[in-house]
Amino acid sequence: MTKLSVNINKIALIRNSRGANYPDLLKVALDCETFGAQGITVHPRPDQRHVKYSDIGPLKSSVTTEFNIEGYPSKDFLELVIQHKPDQCTLVPDLPGALTSDNGWDTNTHLAHLKEIVKRLQGEGIRVSLFIDPIAERLHAAKDTGTDRIEFYTGPYAHDYNINMEEAILPFAQAAKLCEDLDLGINAGHDLNLDNLKYFKNHVPNLLEVSIGHAIVCDSIYYGLKNTIQMYLKQLQ
Ligand code: PXP
């Protein structure tokens, strides 16, 4: 089974644009769960333009499905994560001010640093996932960090899917086999949508979780949140 974790950053962005608590982020998170989402993802960025640090406590105490916090492992971020203990923490290599995550970790270069952080988070009972491109040597180094899972950065897949879907999926299908050999759990995210999700899932059979934000919010404008979540769940069946 592949879990759908809804990234609610864009909901927070709309709320923040007017200053009041509307839409109510917590209510949207709980509604996502009611409509069938099996997880909620947040990405508190250093400038807090999306989900704010102050959102994390109320979300953690109310979300009943899997709670995933993703972000760059700065001192502040790690303190936040350790304070609230989500089910999973996804580490991304984003620089402060990044528009969105647009590449995975170079796990060879950052091996020692990541190893230390993975150990620290796991010591707090938090499952760790590393955002990564489907490159064999980086997956081997990811294994050496001790991480539980990796999250494939699927931006390039989504882009290339519209040009040649067989070529687009190939590196991910090969990397997924390697992850199985290395006993690394697989998550995936970025630019996944109603067009490209099913094909990805079909070629990465050991896919444990997808985290999707932007497309779910865009599709909800036309289909509504409940229908949209159910349409995504159908793609993952
Ligand atoms: N995974 C990571 C690490 C991300 O940074 C994001 C975007 O915040 C996503 C998944 C979800 O991407 P999208 O909003 O394109 O679905």
Short mmCIF file of C-alpha atoms and ligand atoms in Angstrom, two decimals:
data_model
loop_
_atom_site.label_atom_id
_atom_site.label_comp_id
_atom_site.label_asym_id
_atom_site.label_seq_id
_atom_site.Cartn_x
_atom_site.Cartn_y
_atom_site.Cartn_z
CA MET A 1 0.00 0.00 0.00
CA THR A 2 1.22 3.50 -0.84
CA LYS A 3 0.15 6.18 1.62
CA LEU A 4 -0.97 9.59 0.45
CA SER A 5 0.46 12.34 2.64
CA VAL A 6 -1.03 15.72 1.82
CA ASN A 7 1.41 18.62 2.00
CA ILE A 8 -0.59 21.55 3.41
CA ASN A 9 2.00 24.30 2.87
CA LYS A 10 -0.03 25.96 0.11
CA ILE A 11 -3.06 26.16 2.41
CA ALA A 12 -0.90 28.03 4.91
CA LEU A 13 0.35 30.30 2.12
CA ILE A 14 -3.24 31.33 1.30
CA ARG A 15 -4.01 31.86 4.99
CA ASN A 16 -0.86 33.96 5.50
CA SER A 17 -1.70 36.19 2.53
CA ARG A 18 -4.53 37.83 4.53
CA GLY A 19 -3.23 37.63 8.09
CA ALA A 20 -6.32 35.98 9.64
CA ASN A 21 -6.81 32.27 10.38
CA TYR A 22 -8.69 31.58 7.16
CA PRO A 23 -8.56 29.01 5.76
CA ASP A 24 -8.04 27.29 9.10
CA LEU A 25 -4.95 25.13 8.56
CA LEU A 26 -5.78 22.70 11.35
CA LYS A 27 -9.32 22.17 10.03
CA VAL A 28 -8.00 21.54 6.51
CA ALA A 29 -5.50 18.99 7.85
CA LEU A 30 -8.22 17.15 9.76
CA ASP A 31 -10.58 17.31 6.76
CA CYS A 32 -7.84 15.81 4.56
CA GLU A 33 -7.69 12.91 7.00
CA THR A 34 -11.48 12.56 7.04
CA PHE A 35 -11.46 12.48 3.24
CA GLY A 36 -8.97 9.60 3.27
CA ALA A 37 -5.44 11.04 3.37
CA GLN A 38 -3.15 8.73 5.30
CA GLY A 39 -0.71 11.43 6.30
CA ILE A 40 -0.11 15.17 6.64
CA THR A 41 3.14 16.82 5.58
CA VAL A 42 4.39 20.26 6.50
CA HIS A 43 7.52 22.09 5.41
CA PRO A 44 8.22 25.00 7.77
CA ARG A 45 10.68 27.12 5.80
CA PRO A 46 13.11 29.52 7.51
CA ASP A 47 11.09 32.60 6.44
CA GLN A 48 7.83 30.91 7.60
CA ARG A 49 6.00 32.03 4.46
CA HIS A 50 4.09 28.73 4.42
CA VAL A 51 3.53 26.67 7.54
CA LYS A 52 4.78 28.57 10.59
CA TYR A 53 6.72 27.12 13.49
CA SER A 54 3.72 27.96 15.71
CA ASP A 55 1.47 25.70 13.57
CA ILE A 56 3.42 22.59 14.43
CA GLY A 57 2.26 22.06 18.05
CA PRO A 58 -1.50 22.21 17.29
CA LEU A 59 -1.05 20.01 14.22
CA LYS A 60 0.99 17.42 16.09
CA SER A 61 -1.62 17.17 18.85
CA SER A 62 -4.55 16.84 16.41
CA VAL A 63 -3.33 14.88 13.39
CA THR A 64 -4.13 11.19 13.87
CA THR A 65 -2.57 9.85 10.67
CA GLU A 66 1.15 9.97 9.92
CA PHE A 67 2.67 13.39 10.60
CA ASN A 68 5.71 14.24 8.48
CA ILE A 69 7.82 17.37 8.94
CA GLU A 70 10.24 18.14 6.15
CA GLY A 71 12.93 20.75 5.94
CA TYR A 72 16.58 21.71 5.95
CA PRO A 73 18.22 20.50 9.18
CA SER A 74 19.18 23.88 10.65
CA LYS A 75 19.58 24.18 14.42
CA ASP A 76 16.10 25.77 14.75
CA PHE A 77 14.49 23.15 12.53
CA LEU A 78 15.99 20.23 14.43
CA GLU A 79 14.92 21.72 17.76
CA LEU A 80 11.38 22.12 16.43
CA VAL A 81 11.28 18.53 15.19
CA ILE A 82 12.69 17.11 18.40
CA GLN A 83 10.25 19.14 20.47
CA HIS A 84 7.20 17.88 18.57
CA LYS A 85 8.33 14.39 17.57
CA PRO A 86 6.51 13.75 14.29
CA ASP A 87 6.25 10.19 12.98
CA GLN A 88 8.71 11.06 10.24
CA CYS A 89 11.19 13.80 9.46
CA THR A 90 12.23 14.28 5.83
CA LEU A 91 15.52 16.11 5.47
CA VAL A 92 15.95 18.28 2.38
CA PRO A 93 19.08 20.17 1.26
CA ASP A 94 17.24 23.45 0.46
CA LEU A 95 19.12 26.67 0.98
CA PRO A 96 17.28 29.41 2.92
CA GLY A 97 15.02 31.32 0.51
CA ALA A 98 14.62 28.38 -1.91
CA LEU A 99 11.38 28.75 -3.87
CA THR A 100 10.81 25.03 -3.56
CA SER A 101 12.94 21.90 -3.12
CA ASP A 102 14.69 21.36 -6.43
CA ASN A 103 17.33 18.72 -5.82
CA GLY A 104 18.19 15.88 -3.50
CA TRP A 105 21.08 15.47 -1.07
CA ASP A 106 24.58 14.82 -2.22
CA THR A 107 24.82 12.11 0.40
CA ASN A 108 28.52 11.45 -0.29
CA THR A 109 29.59 15.02 0.42
CA HIS A 110 27.31 15.37 3.45
CA LEU A 111 27.67 11.82 4.77
CA ALA A 112 29.18 12.59 8.18
CA HIS A 113 26.76 15.46 8.90
CA LEU A 114 23.71 13.47 7.83
CA LYS A 115 24.81 10.41 9.79
CA GLU A 116 24.94 12.47 12.97
CA ILE A 117 21.51 14.04 12.38
CA VAL A 118 19.87 10.75 11.42
CA LYS A 119 21.17 9.16 14.62
CA ARG A 120 19.96 12.10 16.72
CA LEU A 121 16.44 12.02 15.25
CA GLN A 122 16.16 8.24 15.43
CA GLY A 123 17.27 8.47 19.07
CA GLU A 124 14.14 10.59 19.64
CA GLY A 125 11.97 7.87 18.08
CA ILE A 126 11.51 9.74 14.79
CA ARG A 127 11.72 7.88 11.46
CA VAL A 128 14.04 9.65 9.02
CA SER A 129 13.80 10.03 5.26
CA LEU A 130 16.36 11.75 3.00
CA PHE A 131 15.24 13.65 -0.11
CA ILE A 132 17.37 12.29 -2.94
CA ASP A 133 17.81 11.95 -6.68
CA PRO A 134 17.77 8.41 -8.13
CA ILE A 135 21.56 8.04 -8.35
CA ALA A 136 23.09 4.71 -7.28
CA GLU A 137 26.15 6.06 -5.48
CA ARG A 138 24.00 8.52 -3.52
CA LEU A 139 21.65 5.72 -2.50
CA HIS A 140 24.58 3.66 -1.24
CA ALA A 141 25.77 6.68 0.77
CA ALA A 142 22.20 7.24 2.01
CA LYS A 143 22.27 3.70 3.36
CA ASP A 144 25.53 4.56 5.15
CA THR A 145 23.85 7.48 6.94
CA GLY A 146 21.56 4.97 8.66
CA THR A 147 18.37 6.60 7.29
CA ASP A 148 15.19 4.52 7.37
CA ARG A 149 13.85 5.79 4.06
CA ILE A 150 14.63 7.98 1.10
CA GLU A 151 12.21 10.29 -0.70
CA PHE A 152 12.82 10.42 -4.44
CA TYR A 153 12.81 13.96 -5.81
CA THR A 154 10.31 13.43 -8.63
CA GLY A 155 10.51 16.89 -10.23
CA PRO A 156 12.58 15.63 -13.20
CA TYR A 157 10.23 12.64 -13.61
CA ALA A 158 7.20 14.94 -13.78
CA HIS A 159 8.92 17.17 -16.31
CA ASP A 160 10.15 14.33 -18.54
CA TYR A 161 6.91 12.34 -18.25
CA ASN A 162 5.30 14.75 -20.69
CA ILE A 163 8.08 14.12 -23.22
CA ASN A 164 8.79 10.39 -22.90
CA MET A 165 7.29 8.49 -19.99
CA GLU A 166 9.43 5.33 -20.44
CA GLU A 167 12.63 7.36 -20.27
CA ALA A 168 11.28 9.46 -17.42
CA ILE A 169 10.60 6.49 -15.18
CA LEU A 170 13.73 4.45 -15.97
CA PRO A 171 16.16 5.96 -13.39
CA PHE A 172 13.49 5.73 -10.69
CA ALA A 173 12.57 2.12 -11.49
CA GLN A 174 16.26 1.14 -11.41
CA ALA A 175 16.88 3.08 -8.21
CA ALA A 176 13.82 1.48 -6.61
CA LYS A 177 15.33 -1.99 -7.22
CA LEU A 178 18.56 -0.85 -5.60
CA CYS A 179 16.63 0.51 -2.59
CA GLU A 180 15.02 -2.88 -2.20
CA ASP A 181 18.46 -4.54 -2.17
CA LEU A 182 19.72 -1.95 0.31
CA ASP A 183 16.60 -2.30 2.47
CA LEU A 184 15.78 1.41 2.19
CA GLY A 185 12.11 2.37 2.33
CA ILE A 186 10.89 4.53 -0.56
CA ASN A 187 8.83 7.71 -0.44
CA ALA A 188 8.45 10.11 -3.36
CA GLY A 189 7.39 13.68 -3.91
CA HIS A 190 7.43 16.83 -5.97
CA ASP A 191 5.28 17.69 -8.97
CA LEU A 192 3.33 14.45 -8.76
CA ASN A 193 -0.20 14.92 -10.09
CA LEU A 194 -3.26 13.13 -11.42
CA ASP A 195 -1.57 12.56 -14.80
CA ASN A 196 1.77 11.13 -13.73
CA LEU A 197 1.11 9.50 -10.33
CA LYS A 198 -0.31 6.13 -11.42
CA TYR A 199 2.52 5.46 -13.89
CA PHE A 200 5.09 6.24 -11.19
CA LYS A 201 3.37 3.96 -8.69
CA ASN A 202 3.11 1.13 -11.25
CA HIS A 203 6.85 1.22 -11.91
CA VAL A 204 7.96 1.67 -8.30
CA PRO A 205 6.03 -1.18 -6.69
CA ASN A 206 7.73 -0.79 -3.30
CA LEU A 207 6.57 2.83 -2.96
CA LEU A 208 5.56 3.40 0.67
CA GLU A 209 4.37 7.01 0.56
CA VAL A 210 3.90 10.00 -1.70
CA SER A 211 3.76 13.54 -0.44
CA ILE A 212 1.77 15.86 -2.67
CA GLY A 213 0.85 19.49 -2.17
CA HIS A 214 0.75 21.85 -5.12
CA ALA A 215 -1.29 19.71 -7.50
CA ILE A 216 -3.81 18.72 -4.82
CA VAL A 217 -4.51 22.36 -4.04
CA CYS A 218 -4.76 23.24 -7.75
CA ASP A 219 -7.09 20.30 -8.49
CA SER A 220 -9.23 21.19 -5.47
CA ILE A 221 -10.15 24.48 -7.14
CA TYR A 222 -12.03 22.47 -9.76
CA TYR A 223 -13.02 19.24 -7.98
CA GLY A 224 -13.15 20.25 -4.30
CA LEU A 225 -10.84 18.87 -1.62
CA LYS A 226 -12.82 15.71 -0.86
CA ASN A 227 -13.15 14.61 -4.50
CA THR A 228 -9.54 15.50 -5.21
CA ILE A 229 -8.15 13.44 -2.35
CA GLN A 230 -10.28 10.50 -3.40
CA MET A 231 -9.09 10.83 -7.00
CA TYR A 232 -5.46 10.71 -5.84
CA LEU A 233 -6.17 7.71 -3.62
CA LYS A 234 -7.66 5.93 -6.65
CA GLN A 235 -4.44 6.47 -8.60
CA LEU A 236 -2.54 4.75 -5.81
CA GLN A 237 -4.76 1.65 -5.59
N1 PXP B 1 8.63 16.66 -1.02
C1 PXP B 1 9.42 17.70 -0.69
C2 PXP B 1 10.72 17.43 -0.01
C3 PXP B 1 9.02 19.03 -0.95
O1 PXP B 1 9.81 20.05 -0.61
C4 PXP B 1 7.77 19.24 -1.55
C5 PXP B 1 7.30 20.64 -1.80
O2 PXP B 1 7.16 21.32 -0.58
C6 PXP B 1 6.98 18.13 -1.88
C7 PXP B 1 7.44 16.85 -1.61
C8 PXP B 1 5.63 18.26 -2.51
O3 PXP B 1 5.77 18.80 -3.80
P1 PXP B 1 4.50 19.35 -4.58
O4 PXP B 1 4.00 20.54 -3.82
O5 PXP B 1 5.02 19.68 -5.93
O6 PXP B 1 3.49 18.23 -4.59
#
